[in-house]
Amino acid sequence: MSEINITAKLFLLLGAFNAALAEMLGAFGAHSLKTRLNVSMLKTYETGVEYHLYHSHGLIIVGIIAMNLTNNFWLRSSGWYMFSGIIIFCGSLYLLSIFNLRWLGMVTPIGGLLFILSWASLFIAILKIK
């Protein structure tokens, strides 16, 4: 029986869970919100689902890399930035579109910055591999 390090397992689990959640939220939007939201808010919701799925895959990538690159600060940072970005960026778009909470539009760019930091951290983690 093979073992996996805790960092790899954590980000693989977060990635798989969030990919499933993004698919469910996408189906919810396509079937339940299509007639309830205006075109602009539906597009906002769809953007949340799209970035949620992209970054779920990113978490899985971080987990796969962590299987061989253990105890790497930049790699762990990448995963946490990515997960936080999903919560803040995607979460704010979901809430903004469903509940028309316009003030959340000011929060969304923070999530976008976290996504940028996640990919930059992943770049650094890979760059530092000897």
C-alpha positions as a LaTeX table, in Angstrom:
\begin{tabular}{lrrr}
\hline
Residue & $x$ (\AA) & $y$ (\AA) & $z$ (\AA) \\
\hline
Met1 & 0.00 & 0.00 & 0.00 \\
Ser2 & 1.48 & 3.34 & $-1.01$ \\
Glu3 & 1.40 & 6.46 & 1.13 \\
Ile4 & 1.01 & 10.09 & 0.17 \\
Asn5 & 2.29 & 13.13 & 2.02 \\
Ile6 & $-0.22$ & 15.31 & 3.81 \\
Thr7 & 0.29 & 18.38 & 1.58 \\
Ala8 & $-0.32$ & 16.40 & $-1.60$ \\
Lys9 & $-3.38$ & 14.70 & $-0.13$ \\
Leu10 & $-4.82$ & 17.98 & 1.15 \\
Phe11 & $-4.59$ & 19.81 & $-2.18$ \\
Leu12 & $-5.77$ & 16.77 & $-4.17$ \\
Leu13 & $-8.82$ & 16.52 & $-1.90$ \\
Leu14 & $-9.50$ & 20.28 & $-2.07$ \\
Gly15 & $-9.15$ & 20.17 & $-5.84$ \\
Ala16 & $-11.46$ & 17.19 & $-6.30$ \\
Phe17 & $-14.05$ & 18.58 & $-3.90$ \\
Asn18 & $-14.02$ & 22.00 & $-5.55$ \\
Ala19 & $-14.22$ & 20.52 & $-9.06$ \\
Ala20 & $-17.33$ & 18.59 & $-8.01$ \\
Leu21 & $-18.75$ & 21.70 & $-6.35$ \\
Ala22 & $-18.08$ & 23.81 & $-9.46$ \\
Glu23 & $-19.88$ & 21.25 & $-11.61$ \\
Met24 & $-22.87$ & 21.24 & $-9.25$ \\
Leu25 & $-22.99$ & 25.04 & $-9.14$ \\
Gly26 & $-22.72$ & 25.14 & $-12.93$ \\
Ala27 & $-25.67$ & 22.76 & $-13.27$ \\
Phe28 & $-27.62$ & 24.79 & $-10.71$ \\
Gly29 & $-26.97$ & 27.95 & $-12.71$ \\
Ala30 & $-27.90$ & 26.35 & $-16.03$ \\
His31 & $-31.11$ & 24.79 & $-14.78$ \\
Ser32 & $-32.35$ & 26.95 & $-11.91$ \\
Leu33 & $-30.95$ & 30.42 & $-12.42$ \\
Lys34 & $-31.32$ & 30.77 & $-16.18$ \\
Thr35 & $-34.86$ & 32.08 & $-15.86$ \\
Arg36 & $-34.32$ & 33.96 & $-12.60$ \\
Leu37 & $-31.29$ & 36.11 & $-13.38$ \\
Asn38 & $-30.89$ & 38.76 & $-16.03$ \\
Val39 & $-28.30$ & 38.16 & $-18.75$ \\
Ser40 & $-25.64$ & 40.24 & $-17.02$ \\
Met41 & $-25.99$ & 38.50 & $-13.65$ \\
Leu42 & $-26.12$ & 35.07 & $-15.31$ \\
Lys43 & $-22.85$ & 35.89 & $-17.09$ \\
Thr44 & $-21.34$ & 36.96 & $-13.74$ \\
Tyr45 & $-22.43$ & 33.66 & $-12.19$ \\
Glu46 & $-21.01$ & 31.69 & $-15.14$ \\
Thr47 & $-17.68$ & 33.51 & $-14.75$ \\
Gly48 & $-17.58$ & 32.35 & $-11.13$ \\
Val49 & $-18.19$ & 28.74 & $-12.20$ \\
Glu50 & $-15.58$ & 28.96 & $-14.95$ \\
Tyr51 & $-12.82$ & 30.27 & $-12.65$ \\
His52 & $-13.90$ & 27.87 & $-9.90$ \\
Leu53 & $-13.34$ & 24.92 & $-12.22$ \\
Tyr54 & $-10.03$ & 26.26 & $-13.60$ \\
His55 & $-8.61$ & 26.72 & $-10.14$ \\
Ser56 & $-9.96$ & 23.40 & $-8.89$ \\
His57 & $-7.78$ & 21.86 & $-11.58$ \\
Gly58 & $-4.96$ & 24.11 & $-10.37$ \\
Leu59 & $-5.32$ & 22.66 & $-6.87$ \\
Ile60 & $-5.07$ & 19.16 & $-8.32$ \\
Ile61 & $-1.90$ & 20.20 & $-10.17$ \\
Val62 & $-0.45$ & 21.54 & $-6.91$ \\
Gly63 & $-1.35$ & 18.24 & $-5.22$ \\
Ile64 & 0.31 & 16.18 & $-7.94$ \\
Ile65 & 3.48 & 18.26 & $-7.79$ \\
Ala66 & 3.44 & 18.01 & $-3.97$ \\
Met67 & 3.64 & 14.23 & $-4.28$ \\
Asn68 & 7.28 & 14.69 & $-5.32$ \\
Leu69 & 8.09 & 18.14 & $-3.99$ \\
Thr70 & 7.49 & 17.83 & $-0.27$ \\
Asn71 & 7.79 & 20.57 & 2.31 \\
Asn72 & 8.01 & 23.40 & $-0.23$ \\
Phe73 & 6.87 & 26.80 & 1.06 \\
Trp74 & 6.10 & 28.21 & $-2.39$ \\
Leu75 & 4.07 & 25.19 & $-3.43$ \\
Arg76 & 1.99 & 25.24 & $-0.23$ \\
Ser77 & 1.52 & 29.00 & $-0.66$ \\
Ser78 & 0.32 & 28.42 & $-4.21$ \\
Gly79 & $-2.31$ & 25.95 & $-3.03$ \\
Trp80 & $-3.57$ & 28.16 & $-0.22$ \\
Tyr81 & $-3.67$ & 31.25 & $-2.44$ \\
Met82 & $-5.61$ & 29.25 & $-5.03$ \\
Phe83 & $-8.10$ & 27.89 & $-2.50$ \\
Ser84 & $-8.57$ & 31.35 & $-0.96$ \\
Gly85 & $-9.05$ & 32.82 & $-4.43$ \\
Ile86 & $-11.83$ & 30.32 & $-5.13$ \\
Ile87 & $-13.60$ & 31.34 & $-1.95$ \\
Ile88 & $-13.21$ & 35.09 & $-2.42$ \\
Phe89 & $-13.35$ & 35.50 & $-6.22$ \\
Cys90 & $-15.88$ & 32.83 & $-7.10$ \\
Gly91 & $-17.84$ & 33.14 & $-3.88$ \\
Ser92 & $-18.25$ & 36.88 & $-4.33$ \\
Leu93 & $-19.46$ & 36.40 & $-7.92$ \\
Tyr94 & $-21.97$ & 33.75 & $-6.84$ \\
Leu95 & $-23.34$ & 35.95 & $-4.06$ \\
Leu96 & $-23.29$ & 39.10 & $-6.18$ \\
Ser97 & $-25.27$ & 37.49 & $-8.98$ \\
Ile98 & $-27.81$ & 35.54 & $-6.89$ \\
Phe99 & $-28.50$ & 38.14 & $-4.20$ \\
Asn100 & $-27.63$ & 41.28 & $-6.19$ \\
Leu101 & $-25.10$ & 42.34 & $-3.54$ \\
Arg102 & $-23.32$ & 44.95 & $-5.65$ \\
Trp103 & $-20.81$ & 45.84 & $-2.91$ \\
Leu104 & $-19.22$ & 42.42 & $-3.40$ \\
Gly105 & $-17.89$ & 43.73 & $-6.70$ \\
Met106 & $-15.25$ & 45.51 & $-4.60$ \\
Val107 & $-14.18$ & 42.21 & $-3.01$ \\
Thr108 & $-13.86$ & 40.19 & $-6.22$ \\
Pro109 & $-10.52$ & 41.73 & $-7.33$ \\
Ile110 & $-8.93$ & 40.54 & $-4.07$ \\
Gly111 & $-9.76$ & 37.00 & $-5.15$ \\
Gly112 & $-8.30$ & 37.72 & $-8.58$ \\
Leu113 & $-5.09$ & 38.92 & $-6.94$ \\
Leu114 & $-4.97$ & 35.68 & $-4.93$ \\
Phe115 & $-5.25$ & 33.71 & $-8.18$ \\
Ile116 & $-2.34$ & 35.66 & $-9.65$ \\
Leu117 & $-0.29$ & 35.07 & $-6.49$ \\
Ser118 & $-1.12$ & 31.36 & $-6.64$ \\
Trp119 & 0.24 & 30.95 & $-10.16$ \\
Ala120 & 3.27 & 33.14 & $-9.41$ \\
Ser121 & 4.00 & 31.03 & $-6.31$ \\
Leu122 & 3.69 & 27.86 & $-8.36$ \\
Phe123 & 6.14 & 29.33 & $-10.87$ \\
Ile124 & 8.63 & 30.08 & $-8.09$ \\
Ala125 & 8.18 & 26.61 & $-6.56$ \\
Ile126 & 8.99 & 24.98 & $-9.91$ \\
Leu127 & 11.84 & 27.41 & $-10.59$ \\
Lys128 & 13.49 & 26.45 & $-7.30$ \\
Ile129 & 13.50 & 22.72 & $-8.07$ \\
Lys130 & 17.10 & 21.56 & $-8.26$ \\
\hline
\end{tabular}
